[in-house]
Tab-separated table of C-alpha atoms in Angstrom:
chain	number	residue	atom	x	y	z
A	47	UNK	CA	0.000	0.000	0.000
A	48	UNK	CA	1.480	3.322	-0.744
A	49	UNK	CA	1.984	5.459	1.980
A	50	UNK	CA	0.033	8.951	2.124
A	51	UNK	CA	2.127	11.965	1.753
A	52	UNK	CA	2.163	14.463	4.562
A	53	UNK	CA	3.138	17.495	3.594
A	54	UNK	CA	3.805	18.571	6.999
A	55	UNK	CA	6.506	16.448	7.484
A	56	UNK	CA	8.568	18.181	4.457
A	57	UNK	CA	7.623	21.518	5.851
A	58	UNK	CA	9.356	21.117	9.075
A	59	UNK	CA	12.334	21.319	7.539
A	60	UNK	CA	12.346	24.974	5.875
A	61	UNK	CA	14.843	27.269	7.538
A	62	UNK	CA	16.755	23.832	8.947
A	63	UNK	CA	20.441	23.067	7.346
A	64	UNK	CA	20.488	20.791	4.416
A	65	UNK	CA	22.822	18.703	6.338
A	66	UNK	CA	19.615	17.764	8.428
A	67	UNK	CA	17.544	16.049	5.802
A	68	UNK	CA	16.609	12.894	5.486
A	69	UNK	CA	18.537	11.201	2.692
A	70	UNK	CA	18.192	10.886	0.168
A	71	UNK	CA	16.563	14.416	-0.324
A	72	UNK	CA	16.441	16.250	-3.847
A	73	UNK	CA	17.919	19.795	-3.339
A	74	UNK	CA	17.187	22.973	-5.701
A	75	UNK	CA	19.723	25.536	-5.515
A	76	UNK	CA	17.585	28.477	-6.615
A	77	UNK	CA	19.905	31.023	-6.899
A	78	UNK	CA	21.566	29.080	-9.704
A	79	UNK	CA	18.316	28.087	-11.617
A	80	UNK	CA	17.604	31.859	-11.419
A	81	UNK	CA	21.092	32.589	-12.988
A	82	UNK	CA	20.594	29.440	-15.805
A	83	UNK	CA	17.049	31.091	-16.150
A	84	UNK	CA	18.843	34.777	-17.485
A	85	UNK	CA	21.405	33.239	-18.344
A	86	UNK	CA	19.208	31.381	-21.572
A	87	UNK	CA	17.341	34.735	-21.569
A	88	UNK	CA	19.718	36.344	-22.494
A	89	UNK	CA	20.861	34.282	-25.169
A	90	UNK	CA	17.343	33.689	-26.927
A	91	UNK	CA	17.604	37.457	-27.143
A	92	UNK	CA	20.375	37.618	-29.650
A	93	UNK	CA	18.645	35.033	-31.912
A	94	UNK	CA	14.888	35.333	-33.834
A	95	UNK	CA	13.522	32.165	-32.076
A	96	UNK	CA	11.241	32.419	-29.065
A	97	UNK	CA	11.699	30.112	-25.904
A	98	UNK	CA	9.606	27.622	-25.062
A	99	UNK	CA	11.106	25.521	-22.089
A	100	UNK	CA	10.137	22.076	-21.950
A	101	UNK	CA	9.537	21.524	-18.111
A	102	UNK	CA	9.318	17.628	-18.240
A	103	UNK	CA	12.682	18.558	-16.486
A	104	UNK	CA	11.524	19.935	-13.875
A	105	UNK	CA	7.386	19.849	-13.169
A	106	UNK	CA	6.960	22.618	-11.324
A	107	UNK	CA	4.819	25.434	-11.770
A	108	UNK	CA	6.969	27.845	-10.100
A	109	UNK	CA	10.006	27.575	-12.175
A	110	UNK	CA	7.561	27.304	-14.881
A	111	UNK	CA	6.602	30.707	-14.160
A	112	UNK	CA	10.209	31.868	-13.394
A	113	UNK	CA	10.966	31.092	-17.289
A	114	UNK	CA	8.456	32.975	-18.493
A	115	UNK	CA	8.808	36.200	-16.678
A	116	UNK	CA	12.732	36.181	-17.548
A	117	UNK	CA	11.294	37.242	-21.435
A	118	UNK	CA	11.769	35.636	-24.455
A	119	UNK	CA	9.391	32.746	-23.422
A	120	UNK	CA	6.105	32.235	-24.969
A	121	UNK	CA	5.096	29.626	-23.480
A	122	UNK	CA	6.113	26.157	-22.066
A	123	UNK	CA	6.370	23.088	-23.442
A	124	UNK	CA	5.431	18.917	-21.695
A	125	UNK	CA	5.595	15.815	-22.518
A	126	UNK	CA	2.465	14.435	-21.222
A	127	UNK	CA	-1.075	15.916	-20.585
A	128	UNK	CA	-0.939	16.005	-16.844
A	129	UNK	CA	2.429	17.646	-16.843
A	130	UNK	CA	0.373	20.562	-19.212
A	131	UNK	CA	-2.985	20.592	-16.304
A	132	UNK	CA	-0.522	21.099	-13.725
A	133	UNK	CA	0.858	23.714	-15.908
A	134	UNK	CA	-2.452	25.307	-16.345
A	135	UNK	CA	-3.387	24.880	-12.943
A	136	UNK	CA	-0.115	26.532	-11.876
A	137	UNK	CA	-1.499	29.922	-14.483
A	138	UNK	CA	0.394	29.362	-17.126
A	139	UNK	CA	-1.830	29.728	-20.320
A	140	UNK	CA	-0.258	28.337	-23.453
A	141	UNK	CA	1.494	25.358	-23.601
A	142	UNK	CA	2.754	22.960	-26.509
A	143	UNK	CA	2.366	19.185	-25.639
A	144	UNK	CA	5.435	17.820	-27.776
A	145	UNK	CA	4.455	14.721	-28.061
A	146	UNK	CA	1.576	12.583	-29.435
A	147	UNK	CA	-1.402	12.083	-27.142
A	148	UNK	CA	-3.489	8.993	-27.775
A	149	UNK	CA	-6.527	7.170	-25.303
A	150	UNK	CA	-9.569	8.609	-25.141
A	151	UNK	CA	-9.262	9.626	-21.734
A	152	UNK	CA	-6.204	11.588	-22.060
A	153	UNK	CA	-7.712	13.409	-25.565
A	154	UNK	CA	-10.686	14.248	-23.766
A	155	UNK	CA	-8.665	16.299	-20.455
A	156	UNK	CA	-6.457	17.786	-23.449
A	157	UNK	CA	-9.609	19.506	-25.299
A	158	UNK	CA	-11.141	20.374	-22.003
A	159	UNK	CA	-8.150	22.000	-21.036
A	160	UNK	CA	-8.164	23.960	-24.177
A	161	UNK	CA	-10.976	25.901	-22.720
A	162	UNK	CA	-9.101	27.411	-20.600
A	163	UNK	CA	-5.970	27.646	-22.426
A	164	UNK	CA	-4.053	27.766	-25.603
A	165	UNK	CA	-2.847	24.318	-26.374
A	166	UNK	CA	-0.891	22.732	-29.032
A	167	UNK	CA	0.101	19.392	-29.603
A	168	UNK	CA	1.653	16.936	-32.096
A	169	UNK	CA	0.258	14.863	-34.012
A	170	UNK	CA	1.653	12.025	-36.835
A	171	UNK	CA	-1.316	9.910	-37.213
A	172	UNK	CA	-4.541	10.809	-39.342
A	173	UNK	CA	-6.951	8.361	-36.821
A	174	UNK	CA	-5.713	10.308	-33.781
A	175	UNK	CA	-5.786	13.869	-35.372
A	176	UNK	CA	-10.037	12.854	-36.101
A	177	UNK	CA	-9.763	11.769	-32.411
A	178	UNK	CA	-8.425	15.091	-31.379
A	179	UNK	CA	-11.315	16.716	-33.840
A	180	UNK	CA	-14.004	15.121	-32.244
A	181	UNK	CA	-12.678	15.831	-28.597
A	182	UNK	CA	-12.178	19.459	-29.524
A	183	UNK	CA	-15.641	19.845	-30.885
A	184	UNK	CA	-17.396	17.595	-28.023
A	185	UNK	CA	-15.765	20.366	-25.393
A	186	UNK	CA	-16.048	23.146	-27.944
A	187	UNK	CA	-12.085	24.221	-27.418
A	188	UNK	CA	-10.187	24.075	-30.580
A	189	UNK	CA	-6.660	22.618	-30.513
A	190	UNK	CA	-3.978	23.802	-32.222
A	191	UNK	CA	-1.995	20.898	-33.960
A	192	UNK	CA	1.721	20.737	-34.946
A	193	UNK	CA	2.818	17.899	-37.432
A	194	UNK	CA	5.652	15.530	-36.175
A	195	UNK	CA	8.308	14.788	-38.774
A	196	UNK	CA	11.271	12.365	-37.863
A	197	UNK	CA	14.301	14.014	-38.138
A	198	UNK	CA	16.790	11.423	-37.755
A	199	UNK	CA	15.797	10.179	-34.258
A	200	UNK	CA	13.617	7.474	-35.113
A	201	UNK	CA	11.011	7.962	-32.996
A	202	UNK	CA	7.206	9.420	-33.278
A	203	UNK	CA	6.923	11.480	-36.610
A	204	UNK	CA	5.919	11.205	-39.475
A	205	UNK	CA	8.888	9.734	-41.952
A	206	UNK	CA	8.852	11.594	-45.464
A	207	UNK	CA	7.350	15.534	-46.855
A	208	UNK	CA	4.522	13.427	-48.640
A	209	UNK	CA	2.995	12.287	-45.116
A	210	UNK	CA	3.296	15.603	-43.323
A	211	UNK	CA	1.404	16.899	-46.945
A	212	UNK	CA	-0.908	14.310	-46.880
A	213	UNK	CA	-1.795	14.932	-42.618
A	214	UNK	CA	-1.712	18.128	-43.187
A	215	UNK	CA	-4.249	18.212	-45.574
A	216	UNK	CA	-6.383	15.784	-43.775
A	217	UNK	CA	-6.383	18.244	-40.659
A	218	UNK	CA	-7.795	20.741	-43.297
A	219	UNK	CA	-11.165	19.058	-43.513
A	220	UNK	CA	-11.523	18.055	-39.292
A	221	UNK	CA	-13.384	20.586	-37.370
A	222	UNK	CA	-11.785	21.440	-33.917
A	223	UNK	CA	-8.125	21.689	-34.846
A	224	UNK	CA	-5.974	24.307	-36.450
A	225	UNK	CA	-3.366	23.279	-38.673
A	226	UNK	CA	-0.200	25.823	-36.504
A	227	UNK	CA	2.926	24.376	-37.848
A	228	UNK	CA	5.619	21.812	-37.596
A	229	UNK	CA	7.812	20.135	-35.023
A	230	UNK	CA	10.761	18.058	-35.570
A	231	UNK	CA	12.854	17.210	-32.380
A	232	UNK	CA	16.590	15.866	-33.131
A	233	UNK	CA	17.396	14.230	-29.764
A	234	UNK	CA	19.696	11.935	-31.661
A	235	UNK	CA	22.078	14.842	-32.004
A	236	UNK	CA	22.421	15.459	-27.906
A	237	UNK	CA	24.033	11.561	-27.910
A	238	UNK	CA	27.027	12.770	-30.163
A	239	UNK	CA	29.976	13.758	-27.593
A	240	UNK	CA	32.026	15.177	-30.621
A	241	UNK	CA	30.835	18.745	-30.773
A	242	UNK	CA	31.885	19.293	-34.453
A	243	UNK	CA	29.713	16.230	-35.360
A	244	UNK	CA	26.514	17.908	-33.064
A	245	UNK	CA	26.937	20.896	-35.315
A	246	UNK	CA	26.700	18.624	-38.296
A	247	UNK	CA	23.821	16.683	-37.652
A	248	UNK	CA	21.305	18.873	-35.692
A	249	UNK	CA	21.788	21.250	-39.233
A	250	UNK	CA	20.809	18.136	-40.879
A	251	UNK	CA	18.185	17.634	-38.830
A	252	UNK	CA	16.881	21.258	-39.253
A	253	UNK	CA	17.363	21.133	-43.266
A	254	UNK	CA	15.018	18.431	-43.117
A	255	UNK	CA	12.306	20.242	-41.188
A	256	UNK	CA	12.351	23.545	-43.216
A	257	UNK	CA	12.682	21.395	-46.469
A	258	UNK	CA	9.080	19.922	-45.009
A	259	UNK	CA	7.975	23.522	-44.307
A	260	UNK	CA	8.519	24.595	-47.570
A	261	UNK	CA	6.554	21.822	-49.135
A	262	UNK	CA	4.058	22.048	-46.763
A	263	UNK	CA	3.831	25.951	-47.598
A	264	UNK	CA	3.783	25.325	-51.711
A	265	UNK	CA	0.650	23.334	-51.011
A	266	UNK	CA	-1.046	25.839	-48.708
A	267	UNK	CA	-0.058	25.034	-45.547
A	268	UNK	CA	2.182	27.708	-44.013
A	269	UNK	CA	3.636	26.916	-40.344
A	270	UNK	CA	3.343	29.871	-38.033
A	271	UNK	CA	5.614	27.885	-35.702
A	272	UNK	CA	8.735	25.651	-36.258
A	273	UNK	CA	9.614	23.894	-33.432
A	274	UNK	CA	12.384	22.020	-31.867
A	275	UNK	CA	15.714	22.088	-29.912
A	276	UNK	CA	16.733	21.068	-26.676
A	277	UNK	CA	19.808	22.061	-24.100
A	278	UNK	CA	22.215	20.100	-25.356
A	279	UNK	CA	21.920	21.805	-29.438
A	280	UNK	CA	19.745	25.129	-27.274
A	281	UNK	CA	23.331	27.024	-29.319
A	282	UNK	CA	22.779	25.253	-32.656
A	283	UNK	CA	19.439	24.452	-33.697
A	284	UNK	CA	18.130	27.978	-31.581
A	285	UNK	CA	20.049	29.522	-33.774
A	286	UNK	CA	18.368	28.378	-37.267
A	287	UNK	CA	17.505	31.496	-38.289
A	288	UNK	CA	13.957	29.621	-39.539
A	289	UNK	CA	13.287	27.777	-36.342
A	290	UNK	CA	10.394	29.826	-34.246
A	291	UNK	CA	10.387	28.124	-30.599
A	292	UNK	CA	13.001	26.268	-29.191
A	293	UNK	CA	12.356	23.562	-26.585
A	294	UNK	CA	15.514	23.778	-24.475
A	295	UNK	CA	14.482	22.763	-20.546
A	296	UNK	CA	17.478	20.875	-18.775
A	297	UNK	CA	19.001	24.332	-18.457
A	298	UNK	CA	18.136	25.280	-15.727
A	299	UNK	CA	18.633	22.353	-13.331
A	300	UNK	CA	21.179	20.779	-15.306
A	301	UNK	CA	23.200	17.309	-14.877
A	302	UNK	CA	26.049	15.771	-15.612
A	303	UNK	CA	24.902	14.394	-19.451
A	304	UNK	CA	24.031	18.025	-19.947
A	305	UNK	CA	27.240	19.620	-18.593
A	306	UNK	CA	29.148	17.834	-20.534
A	307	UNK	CA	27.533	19.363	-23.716
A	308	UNK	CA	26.938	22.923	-23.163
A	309	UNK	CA	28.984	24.579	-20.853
A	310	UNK	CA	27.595	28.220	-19.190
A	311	UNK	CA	24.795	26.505	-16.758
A	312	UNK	CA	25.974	25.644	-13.856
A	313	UNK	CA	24.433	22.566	-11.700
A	314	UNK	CA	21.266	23.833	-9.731
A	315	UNK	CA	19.760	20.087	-8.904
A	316	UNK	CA	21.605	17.784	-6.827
A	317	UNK	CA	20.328	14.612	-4.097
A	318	UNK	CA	21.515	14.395	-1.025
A	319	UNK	CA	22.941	11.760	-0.029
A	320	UNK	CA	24.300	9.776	3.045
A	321	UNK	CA	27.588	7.598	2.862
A	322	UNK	CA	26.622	4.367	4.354
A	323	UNK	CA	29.876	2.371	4.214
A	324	UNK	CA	33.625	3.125	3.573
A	325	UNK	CA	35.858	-0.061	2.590
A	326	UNK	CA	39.588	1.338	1.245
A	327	UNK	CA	38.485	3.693	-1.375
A	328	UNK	CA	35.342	2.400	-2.138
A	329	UNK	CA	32.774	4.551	-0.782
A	330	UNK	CA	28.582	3.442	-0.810
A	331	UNK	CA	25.774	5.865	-0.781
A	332	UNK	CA	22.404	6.185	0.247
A	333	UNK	CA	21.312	7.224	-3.438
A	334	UNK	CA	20.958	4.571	-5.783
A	335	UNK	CA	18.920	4.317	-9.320
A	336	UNK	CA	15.509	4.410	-7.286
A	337	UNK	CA	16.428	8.420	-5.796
A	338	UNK	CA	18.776	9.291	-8.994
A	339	UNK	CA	18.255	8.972	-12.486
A	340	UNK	CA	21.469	7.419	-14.243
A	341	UNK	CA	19.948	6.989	-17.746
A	342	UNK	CA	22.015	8.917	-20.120
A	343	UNK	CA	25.356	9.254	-17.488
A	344	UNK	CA	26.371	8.040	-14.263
A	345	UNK	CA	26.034	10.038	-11.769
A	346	UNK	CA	28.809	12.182	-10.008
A	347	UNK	CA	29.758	13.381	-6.694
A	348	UNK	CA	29.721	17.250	-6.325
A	349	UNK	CA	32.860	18.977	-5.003
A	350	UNK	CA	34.510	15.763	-3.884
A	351	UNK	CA	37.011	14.049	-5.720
A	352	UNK	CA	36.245	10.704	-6.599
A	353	UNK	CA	34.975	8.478	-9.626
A	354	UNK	CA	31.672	7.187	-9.968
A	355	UNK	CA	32.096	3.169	-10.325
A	356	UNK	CA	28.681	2.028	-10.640
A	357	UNK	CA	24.957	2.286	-9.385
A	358	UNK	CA	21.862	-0.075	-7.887
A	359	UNK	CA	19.008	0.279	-6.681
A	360	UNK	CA	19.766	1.678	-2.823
A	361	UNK	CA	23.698	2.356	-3.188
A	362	UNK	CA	25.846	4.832	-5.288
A	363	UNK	CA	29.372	3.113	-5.594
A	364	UNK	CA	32.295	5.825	-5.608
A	365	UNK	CA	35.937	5.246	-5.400
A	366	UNK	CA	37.964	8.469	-3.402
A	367	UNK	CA	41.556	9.172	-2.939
A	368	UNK	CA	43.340	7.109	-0.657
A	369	UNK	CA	43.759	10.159	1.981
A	370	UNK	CA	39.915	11.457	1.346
A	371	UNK	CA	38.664	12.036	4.798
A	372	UNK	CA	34.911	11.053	3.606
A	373	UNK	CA	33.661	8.695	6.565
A	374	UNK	CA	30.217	6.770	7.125
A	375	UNK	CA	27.398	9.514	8.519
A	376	UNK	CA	28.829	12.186	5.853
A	377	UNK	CA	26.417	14.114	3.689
A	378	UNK	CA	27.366	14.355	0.527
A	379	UNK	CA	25.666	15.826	-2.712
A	380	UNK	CA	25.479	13.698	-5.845
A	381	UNK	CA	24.766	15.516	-9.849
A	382	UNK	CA	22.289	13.312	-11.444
A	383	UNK	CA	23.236	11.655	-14.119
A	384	UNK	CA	19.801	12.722	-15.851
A	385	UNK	CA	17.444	15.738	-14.341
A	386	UNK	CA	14.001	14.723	-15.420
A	387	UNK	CA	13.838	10.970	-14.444
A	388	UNK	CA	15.800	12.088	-11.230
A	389	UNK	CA	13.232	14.757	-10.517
A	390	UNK	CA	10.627	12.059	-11.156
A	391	UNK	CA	11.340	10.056	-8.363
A	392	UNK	CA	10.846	12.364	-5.514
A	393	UNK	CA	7.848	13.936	-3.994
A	394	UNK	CA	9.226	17.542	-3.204
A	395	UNK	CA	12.320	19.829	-3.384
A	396	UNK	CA	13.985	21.336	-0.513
A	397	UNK	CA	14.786	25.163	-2.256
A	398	UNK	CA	17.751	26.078	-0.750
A	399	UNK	CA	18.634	29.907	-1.527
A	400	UNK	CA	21.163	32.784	0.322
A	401	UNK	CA	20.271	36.372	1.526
């Protein structure tokens, strides 16, 4: 049976040390995030894209909101429908669901929602888009609808500039959704460590997208928004002088895949964690796979020396310097290996922030 959450017991612990938590306990350094946050403010400035974060990082409503008032943000992007009610809920009004949404169920909170809202999402499939049509017209909220188009990643999207065409024209004749654009995500290009070979195939990616806009447009479909990105090409693909929103999120937590590609955002997320056992140099934490996401990177130990040998499900396995004076009881803060499935597993940050 899953325990009920008590709220109370996380609040007793505002204005305590960090040292006192319970570990392991997912800490937000908010002075960072607000630095990350102006720091990719300031960047969207110099370029014609908008910014519209993707907060599957993150979930929360406040940083949500901490995005948008930086400027340059239009609105935010999710992953799933509940991320985008919580969203709404949290008063944030227009929001992009990159990603398709099928089930009747989940459809049917998606056009509701668009009564209160302006939502988007993508779509690759002409039986779901008349599944989004009759949603939107059942709750009388139109959708707006971006086409999906594989750009090398191999995942949802539709494959060729003849099926966007051909869904793009069959969105023409459904009631209840508006035909807004196109979306092509290239994920595949935040897996390649040589930077030079990033550059090369996110523009790939991109020539593929506004090669599908342009065909799209011949036929009488213009795209109001081209959409895409993410932290780890925020500096290439943002700066596709075609591309309208960019999707970068991970910025402003960060972790240690991300680091690794873009440097200027410093780590805001880390878990707290509580060595356990010391044998030699091999030193076991409290913080395993099931409080730290490890999916794209191991994890790493934050100012401490020391190299991550491996990860289960209760322990993080480190290896220090012969003369490290870490010792069972410490505290030590770990940098997820990957933000959003680390942020998935807990319940609640603890903010930390200075006067």
């Amino acid at each position: 049976m899953k325990q009920e959450i008590n709220l109370g017991d996380y609040a007793s612990y505002i204005g305590r040390p960090r040292q006192d938590l319970i570990t392991p306990a997912l800490i937000l350094d908010l002075d960072i995030a607000r630095e990350n946050i102006a720091n990719m403010a300031a960047y969207m400035h110099s370029v014609p894209a908008k910014l519209r974060p993707h907060i599957k990082v993150h979930k929360s409503p406040e940083l949500g909101r901490m995005q948008m008032e930086a400027g340059e943000s239009i609105g935010l992007t999710t992953a799933t429908v509940w991320e985008a009610v919580v969203m709404v809920r949290g008063g944030i009004d227009d929001i992009l669901v990159a990603n398709e949404v099928v089930g009747e169920e989940k459809i049917r909170t998606l056009a509701e929602l668009a009564r209160e809202s302006h939502i988007i999402v993508a779509i690759d499939d002409a039986q779901n888009a008349e599944d989004l049509s009759s949603a939107a017209l059942k709750a009388g909220s139109p959708l707006g609808v971006l086409i999906d188009l594989d750009v090398g990643m191999e995942r949802c999207g539709v494959r060729t500039k003849e099926e966007a065409l051909r869904l793009a024209e069959h969105v023409s004749k459904l009631g209840g959704l508006r035909f807004e654009g196109m979306m092509g995500y290239e994920g595949h290009c935040m897996l390649e460590p040589d930077a030079d070979q990033r550059v090369i195939k996110a523009h790939a990616a991109m020539d593929k997208l506004m090669e599908t806009v342009d065909f799209l447009a011949q036929a009488g479909f213009a795209s109001n928004i081209v959409s895409g990105g993410g932290t780890g090409t925020y500096n290439i693909t943002g700066a596709q002088p075609r591309l309208t929103e960019l999707q970068a999120g991970s910025y402003v937590v960060m972790d240690a895949f991300h680091a690794q590609l873009v440097p200027g955002f410093p780590v805001a997320l880390t878990v707290l964690g509580t060595v356990i056992s010391r044998q030699g140099k091999r030193v076991v934490l409290d913080s395993g796979r099931k409080a730290i996401g490890s999916e794209l990177g191991l994890p790493r130990l934050k100012d401490v020396p020391a190299t991550t040998a491996g990860i289960a499900e209760e322990h993080m396995l480190v290896d220090v310097e012969s003369g490290s004076p870490v010792k069972v009881g410490d505290r030590l803060e770990v940098v997820s290996g990957y933000g959003p499935t680390t942020v998935n597993l807990h319940d609640v940050y603890y903010v930390v922030e200075y006067d």
